[in-house]
Amino acid sequence: EAGVAQSPRYKIIEKRQSVAFWCNPISGHATLYWYQQILGQGPKLLIQFQNNGVVDDSQLPKDRFSAERLKGVDSTLKIQPAKLEDSAVYLCASSLDEMARLSYEQYFGPGTRLTVT
Amino acid sequence: LAKTTQPISMDSYEGQEVNITCSHNNIATNDYITWYQQFPSQGPRFIIQGYKTKVTNEVASLFIPADRKSSTLSLPRVSLSDTAVYYCLVGDGSGGSYIPTFGRGTSLIVHP
């Protein structure tokens, strides 16, 4: 079974530029998550999708971050414009659960390491 | 929303058993307890999950006392490759949508 795919793996941009990350979840997984992980901290949930809909985006900085999940499968996360404090690893995860419950195992991708200079 | 507390770091030696305890005093009736492991430059990986008493799989055991206000992840006979950060999560499994919250985790270092 193929895992969660993410691209790119690394990205370096200057502040005020824009960047986009792509995630392809495990086939059949209804729930998709985007996390931001700053060095030395645990992953912080940015947005959670259940199929096409948003379950939670309360921690997404909506003035600069946006995300969509196309046809309930792939997802993109965009930052525009980027700030220095956006330097982090962006992790995508998916879960088989259709009700977005913790009791279902999350499968994580390798992440995208973003450096904003 | 249940909050968890774990030790920031632990040290052990190869071949020893390691127990990492997580406190979750306000765990709700329907909450499950889930542990993840994260190696550097990788995403977290599910280790084990439980609701009460004891759960064991090929990797670890999870001990949950009757009051469920804490849980202990037990790693038998650790090796150098078990050096990682371990996260404890608590949340709803009853059907309500849940916002997974990772704390800082416990950084385990296994020494030769």
mmCIF file of C-alpha atoms in Angstrom:
data_model
loop_
_atom_site.group_PDB
_atom_site.id
_atom_site.type_symbol
_atom_site.label_atom_id
_atom_site.label_comp_id
_atom_site.label_asym_id
_atom_site.label_seq_id
_atom_site.Cartn_x
_atom_site.Cartn_y
_atom_site.Cartn_z
ATOM 1 C CA GLU A 1 0.000 0.000 0.000
ATOM 2 C CA ALA A 2 1.437 3.369 -1.021
ATOM 3 C CA GLY A 3 1.896 5.883 1.754
ATOM 4 C CA VAL A 4 1.054 9.561 1.939
ATOM 5 C CA ALA A 5 2.979 11.448 -0.713
ATOM 6 C CA GLN A 6 4.115 15.042 -0.357
ATOM 7 C CA SER A 7 6.018 17.409 -2.592
ATOM 8 C CA PRO A 8 8.305 19.165 -2.664
ATOM 9 C CA ARG A 9 10.473 17.757 0.110
ATOM 10 C CA TYR A 10 12.395 20.976 0.549
ATOM 11 C CA LYS A 11 11.707 24.583 -0.372
ATOM 12 C CA ILE A 12 13.629 27.782 0.213
ATOM 13 C CA ILE A 13 11.944 31.096 -0.484
ATOM 14 C CA GLU A 14 12.351 34.713 0.467
ATOM 15 C CA LYS A 15 9.888 36.453 2.741
ATOM 16 C CA ARG A 16 6.848 37.877 0.998
ATOM 17 C CA GLN A 17 7.047 35.204 -1.714
ATOM 18 C CA SER A 18 4.390 32.554 -2.127
ATOM 19 C CA VAL A 19 4.712 28.785 -1.898
ATOM 20 C CA ALA A 20 2.471 25.774 -2.370
ATOM 21 C CA PHE A 21 2.668 22.267 -0.989
ATOM 22 C CA TRP A 22 0.957 19.217 -2.404
ATOM 23 C CA CYS A 23 -0.307 16.112 -0.665
ATOM 24 C CA ASN A 24 -1.696 12.864 -2.021
ATOM 25 C CA PRO A 25 -3.268 10.811 0.779
ATOM 26 C CA ILE A 26 -3.604 7.065 0.978
ATOM 27 C CA SER A 27 -6.286 5.871 -1.392
ATOM 28 C CA GLY A 28 -9.679 5.671 0.250
ATOM 29 C CA HIS A 29 -8.788 7.801 3.260
ATOM 30 C CA ALA A 30 -11.577 10.219 3.990
ATOM 31 C CA THR A 31 -9.836 12.513 6.438
ATOM 32 C CA LEU A 32 -6.815 14.639 5.559
ATOM 33 C CA TYR A 33 -4.774 16.812 7.897
ATOM 34 C CA TRP A 34 -2.165 19.518 7.411
ATOM 35 C CA TYR A 35 0.214 20.189 10.279
ATOM 36 C CA GLN A 36 2.953 22.718 10.881
ATOM 37 C CA GLN A 37 5.900 21.528 12.931
ATOM 38 C CA ILE A 38 8.389 24.092 14.138
ATOM 39 C CA LEU A 39 11.768 22.770 15.241
ATOM 40 C CA GLY A 40 11.622 21.389 18.761
ATOM 41 C CA GLN A 41 7.827 21.380 18.954
ATOM 42 C CA GLY A 42 5.094 18.866 18.268
ATOM 43 C CA PRO A 43 3.003 19.076 15.098
ATOM 44 C CA LYS A 44 0.316 21.747 15.202
ATOM 45 C CA LEU A 45 -2.868 21.107 13.274
ATOM 46 C CA LEU A 46 -3.570 23.768 10.654
ATOM 47 C CA ILE A 47 -6.580 22.329 8.867
ATOM 48 C CA GLN A 48 -8.541 19.106 8.781
ATOM 49 C CA PHE A 49 -10.646 17.916 5.855
ATOM 50 C CA GLN A 50 -13.267 15.217 5.806
ATOM 51 C CA ASN A 51 -13.715 14.326 2.162
ATOM 52 C CA ASN A 52 -14.262 17.720 0.487
ATOM 53 C CA GLY A 53 -15.325 19.636 3.558
ATOM 54 C CA VAL A 54 -13.352 21.445 6.225
ATOM 55 C CA VAL A 55 -13.747 19.937 9.701
ATOM 56 C CA ASP A 56 -11.546 22.454 11.470
ATOM 57 C CA ASP A 57 -9.334 25.340 10.403
ATOM 58 C CA SER A 58 -9.296 27.288 13.654
ATOM 59 C CA GLN A 59 -5.494 27.337 13.796
ATOM 60 C CA LEU A 60 -4.940 28.263 10.154
ATOM 61 C CA PRO A 61 -3.668 31.871 9.707
ATOM 62 C CA LYS A 62 -6.246 32.676 7.107
ATOM 63 C CA ASP A 63 -4.760 36.008 6.162
ATOM 64 C CA ARG A 64 -1.860 34.202 4.513
ATOM 65 C CA PHE A 65 -2.574 30.471 4.482
ATOM 66 C CA SER A 66 -5.126 28.688 2.342
ATOM 67 C CA ALA A 67 -5.849 25.045 1.641
ATOM 68 C CA GLU A 68 -8.129 23.044 -0.555
ATOM 69 C CA ARG A 69 -8.859 19.406 -1.142
ATOM 70 C CA LEU A 70 -9.652 18.621 -4.719
ATOM 71 C CA LYS A 71 -12.502 16.148 -5.247
ATOM 72 C CA GLY A 72 -11.878 14.759 -1.790
ATOM 73 C CA VAL A 73 -8.488 13.343 -2.741
ATOM 74 C CA ASP A 74 -5.356 15.491 -3.244
ATOM 75 C CA SER A 75 -4.803 18.634 -1.266
ATOM 76 C CA THR A 76 -2.713 21.773 -1.574
ATOM 77 C CA LEU A 77 -1.612 24.163 1.136
ATOM 78 C CA LYS A 78 -0.536 27.644 0.099
ATOM 79 C CA ILE A 79 1.226 30.438 1.900
ATOM 80 C CA GLN A 80 1.064 33.939 0.452
ATOM 81 C CA PRO A 81 2.967 36.009 1.449
ATOM 82 C CA ALA A 82 5.429 34.003 3.518
ATOM 83 C CA LYS A 83 6.970 35.327 6.720
ATOM 84 C CA LEU A 84 10.178 34.304 8.451
ATOM 85 C CA GLU A 85 8.188 32.580 11.203
ATOM 86 C CA ASP A 86 6.625 30.247 8.628
ATOM 87 C CA SER A 87 9.897 28.323 8.463
ATOM 88 C CA ALA A 88 8.890 24.839 9.549
ATOM 89 C CA VAL A 89 8.113 21.343 8.345
ATOM 90 C CA TYR A 90 4.647 20.985 6.857
ATOM 91 C CA LEU A 91 3.219 17.540 7.377
ATOM 92 C CA CYS A 92 0.263 15.979 5.653
ATOM 93 C CA ALA A 93 -1.548 13.030 7.182
ATOM 94 C CA SER A 94 -4.579 10.984 6.259
ATOM 95 C CA SER A 95 -6.935 8.689 8.073
ATOM 96 C CA LEU A 96 -9.459 6.108 6.972
ATOM 97 C CA ASP A 97 -11.972 7.566 9.405
ATOM 98 C CA GLU A 98 -14.967 9.250 7.858
ATOM 99 C CA MET A 99 -15.945 10.943 11.084
ATOM 100 C CA ALA A 100 -12.557 12.575 11.827
ATOM 101 C CA ARG A 101 -12.085 10.762 15.123
ATOM 102 C CA LEU A 102 -8.839 10.304 16.972
ATOM 103 C CA SER A 103 -9.480 6.609 17.399
ATOM 104 C CA TYR A 104 -8.452 6.098 13.787
ATOM 105 C CA GLU A 105 -4.743 5.896 13.026
ATOM 106 C CA GLN A 106 -3.224 8.784 11.140
ATOM 107 C CA TYR A 107 -0.643 8.057 8.466
ATOM 108 C CA PHE A 108 1.872 10.826 7.929
ATOM 109 C CA GLY A 109 3.817 11.824 4.862
ATOM 110 C CA PRO A 110 7.526 12.702 4.957
ATOM 111 C CA GLY A 111 6.822 16.422 5.164
ATOM 112 C CA THR A 112 8.046 19.504 3.339
ATOM 113 C CA ARG A 113 10.796 21.503 4.989
ATOM 114 C CA LEU A 114 10.230 25.189 4.290
ATOM 115 C CA THR A 115 12.905 27.781 4.902
ATOM 116 C CA VAL A 116 11.940 31.439 4.586
ATOM 117 C CA THR A 117 14.876 33.839 4.317
ATOM 118 C CA LEU B 1 -10.507 19.195 25.365
ATOM 119 C CA ALA B 2 -8.272 16.804 27.261
ATOM 120 C CA LYS B 3 -4.761 18.129 27.855
ATOM 121 C CA THR B 4 -1.769 15.844 28.236
ATOM 122 C CA THR B 5 1.454 16.208 30.200
ATOM 123 C CA GLN B 6 4.589 14.169 29.513
ATOM 124 C CA PRO B 7 8.210 14.355 30.651
ATOM 125 C CA ILE B 8 10.267 16.443 28.257
ATOM 126 C CA SER B 9 13.093 13.936 28.015
ATOM 127 C CA MET B 10 14.258 10.521 29.177
ATOM 128 C CA ASP B 11 17.486 8.595 28.906
ATOM 129 C CA SER B 12 17.927 4.847 28.823
ATOM 130 C CA TYR B 13 20.380 2.156 27.772
ATOM 131 C CA GLU B 14 20.123 -0.592 25.246
ATOM 132 C CA GLY B 15 18.270 -3.646 26.494
ATOM 133 C CA GLN B 16 16.377 -1.829 29.246
ATOM 134 C CA GLU B 17 12.626 -1.424 29.507
ATOM 135 C CA VAL B 18 11.436 2.156 29.160
ATOM 136 C CA ASN B 19 8.190 3.469 30.598
ATOM 137 C CA ILE B 20 6.864 6.866 29.534
ATOM 138 C CA THR B 21 3.923 8.184 31.502
ATOM 139 C CA CYS B 22 1.369 10.644 30.209
ATOM 140 C CA SER B 23 -1.037 12.510 32.480
ATOM 141 C CA HIS B 24 -4.509 13.373 31.210
ATOM 142 C CA ASN B 25 -6.513 14.345 34.279
ATOM 143 C CA ASN B 26 -9.592 15.609 32.411
ATOM 144 C CA ILE B 27 -9.955 12.718 30.010
ATOM 145 C CA ALA B 28 -13.542 12.279 28.878
ATOM 146 C CA THR B 29 -15.568 9.094 28.999
ATOM 147 C CA ASN B 30 -15.290 8.425 25.274
ATOM 148 C CA ASP B 31 -11.653 9.433 24.840
ATOM 149 C CA TYR B 32 -9.075 7.032 23.482
ATOM 150 C CA ILE B 33 -5.371 7.297 24.284
ATOM 151 C CA THR B 34 -3.013 7.157 21.324
ATOM 152 C CA TRP B 35 0.777 7.186 21.140
ATOM 153 C CA TYR B 36 2.915 8.239 18.196
ATOM 154 C CA GLN B 37 6.669 7.969 17.587
ATOM 155 C CA GLN B 38 8.638 10.460 15.540
ATOM 156 C CA PHE B 39 12.165 10.107 14.207
ATOM 157 C CA PRO B 40 14.114 13.140 12.985
ATOM 158 C CA SER B 41 13.116 14.257 9.491
ATOM 159 C CA GLN B 42 10.093 11.948 9.420
ATOM 160 C CA GLY B 43 6.414 12.306 10.148
ATOM 161 C CA PRO B 44 4.986 10.734 13.315
ATOM 162 C CA ARG B 45 4.166 7.044 13.240
ATOM 163 C CA PHE B 46 1.324 5.380 15.134
ATOM 164 C CA ILE B 47 2.530 3.047 17.881
ATOM 165 C CA ILE B 48 -0.430 1.948 19.955
ATOM 166 C CA GLN B 49 -3.883 2.949 21.118
ATOM 167 C CA GLY B 50 -6.063 1.968 24.037
ATOM 168 C CA TYR B 51 -9.134 2.788 26.033
ATOM 169 C CA LYS B 52 -8.638 0.938 29.342
ATOM 170 C CA THR B 53 -6.541 -1.699 31.111
ATOM 171 C CA LYS B 54 -3.713 -3.032 28.955
ATOM 172 C CA VAL B 55 -3.041 -3.178 25.246
ATOM 173 C CA THR B 56 -0.053 -4.925 23.702
ATOM 174 C CA ASN B 57 1.228 -5.152 20.161
ATOM 175 C CA GLU B 58 4.491 -6.208 18.567
ATOM 176 C CA VAL B 59 6.112 -2.874 19.387
ATOM 177 C CA ALA B 60 4.881 -1.741 22.790
ATOM 178 C CA SER B 61 2.429 -2.084 25.637
ATOM 179 C CA LEU B 62 0.048 0.533 26.930
ATOM 180 C CA PHE B 63 -1.082 0.457 30.537
ATOM 181 C CA ILE B 64 -4.145 2.444 31.556
ATOM 182 C CA PRO B 65 -5.295 2.473 35.201
ATOM 183 C CA ALA B 66 -8.934 2.260 36.152
ATOM 184 C CA ASP B 67 -9.370 6.016 36.576
ATOM 185 C CA ARG B 68 -7.800 6.604 33.128
ATOM 186 C CA LYS B 69 -6.186 9.834 34.316
ATOM 187 C CA SER B 70 -2.816 8.653 33.128
ATOM 188 C CA SER B 71 -1.307 6.073 30.813
ATOM 189 C CA THR B 72 2.095 4.477 30.467
ATOM 190 C CA LEU B 73 3.770 3.493 27.246
ATOM 191 C CA SER B 74 6.157 0.610 27.823
ATOM 192 C CA LEU B 75 8.927 -0.197 25.363
ATOM 193 C CA PRO B 76 10.554 -3.536 26.156
ATOM 194 C CA ARG B 77 14.316 -3.960 25.689
ATOM 195 C CA VAL B 78 14.973 -0.726 23.817
ATOM 196 C CA SER B 79 17.640 -0.419 21.176
ATOM 197 C CA LEU B 80 19.454 2.575 19.730
ATOM 198 C CA SER B 81 16.817 2.749 16.991
ATOM 199 C CA ASP B 82 14.153 3.568 19.567
ATOM 200 C CA THR B 83 15.724 6.985 20.053
ATOM 201 C CA ALA B 84 12.869 9.267 19.038
ATOM 202 C CA VAL B 85 10.204 11.638 20.303
ATOM 203 C CA TYR B 86 7.071 10.003 21.693
ATOM 204 C CA TYR B 87 3.719 11.801 21.755
ATOM 205 C CA CYS B 88 0.615 11.001 23.772
ATOM 206 C CA LEU B 89 -2.755 12.140 22.383
ATOM 207 C CA VAL B 90 -6.171 11.906 23.959
ATOM 208 C CA GLY B 91 -9.436 12.394 22.165
ATOM 209 C CA ASP B 92 -12.916 11.501 21.259
ATOM 210 C CA GLY B 93 -13.732 8.219 19.571
ATOM 211 C CA SER B 94 -17.465 8.375 19.910
ATOM 212 C CA GLY B 95 -18.347 10.078 16.668
ATOM 213 C CA GLY B 96 -17.683 13.732 17.343
ATOM 214 C CA SER B 97 -15.005 15.385 15.239
ATOM 215 C CA TYR B 98 -11.747 15.693 17.094
ATOM 216 C CA ILE B 99 -8.880 18.121 16.781
ATOM 217 C CA PRO B 100 -5.687 16.103 17.297
ATOM 218 C CA THR B 101 -3.349 18.004 19.612
ATOM 219 C CA PHE B 102 0.303 17.039 19.859
ATOM 220 C CA GLY B 103 2.234 18.402 22.818
ATOM 221 C CA ARG B 104 6.022 18.695 22.883
ATOM 222 C CA GLY B 105 6.339 14.968 23.440
ATOM 223 C CA THR B 106 9.017 13.032 25.293
ATOM 224 C CA SER B 107 12.449 12.874 23.730
ATOM 225 C CA LEU B 108 13.886 9.432 24.449
ATOM 226 C CA ILE B 109 17.596 8.911 24.012
ATOM 227 C CA VAL B 110 18.893 5.352 24.145
ATOM 228 C CA HIS B 111 22.581 5.016 24.927
ATOM 229 C CA PRO B 112 24.841 2.080 24.000
#
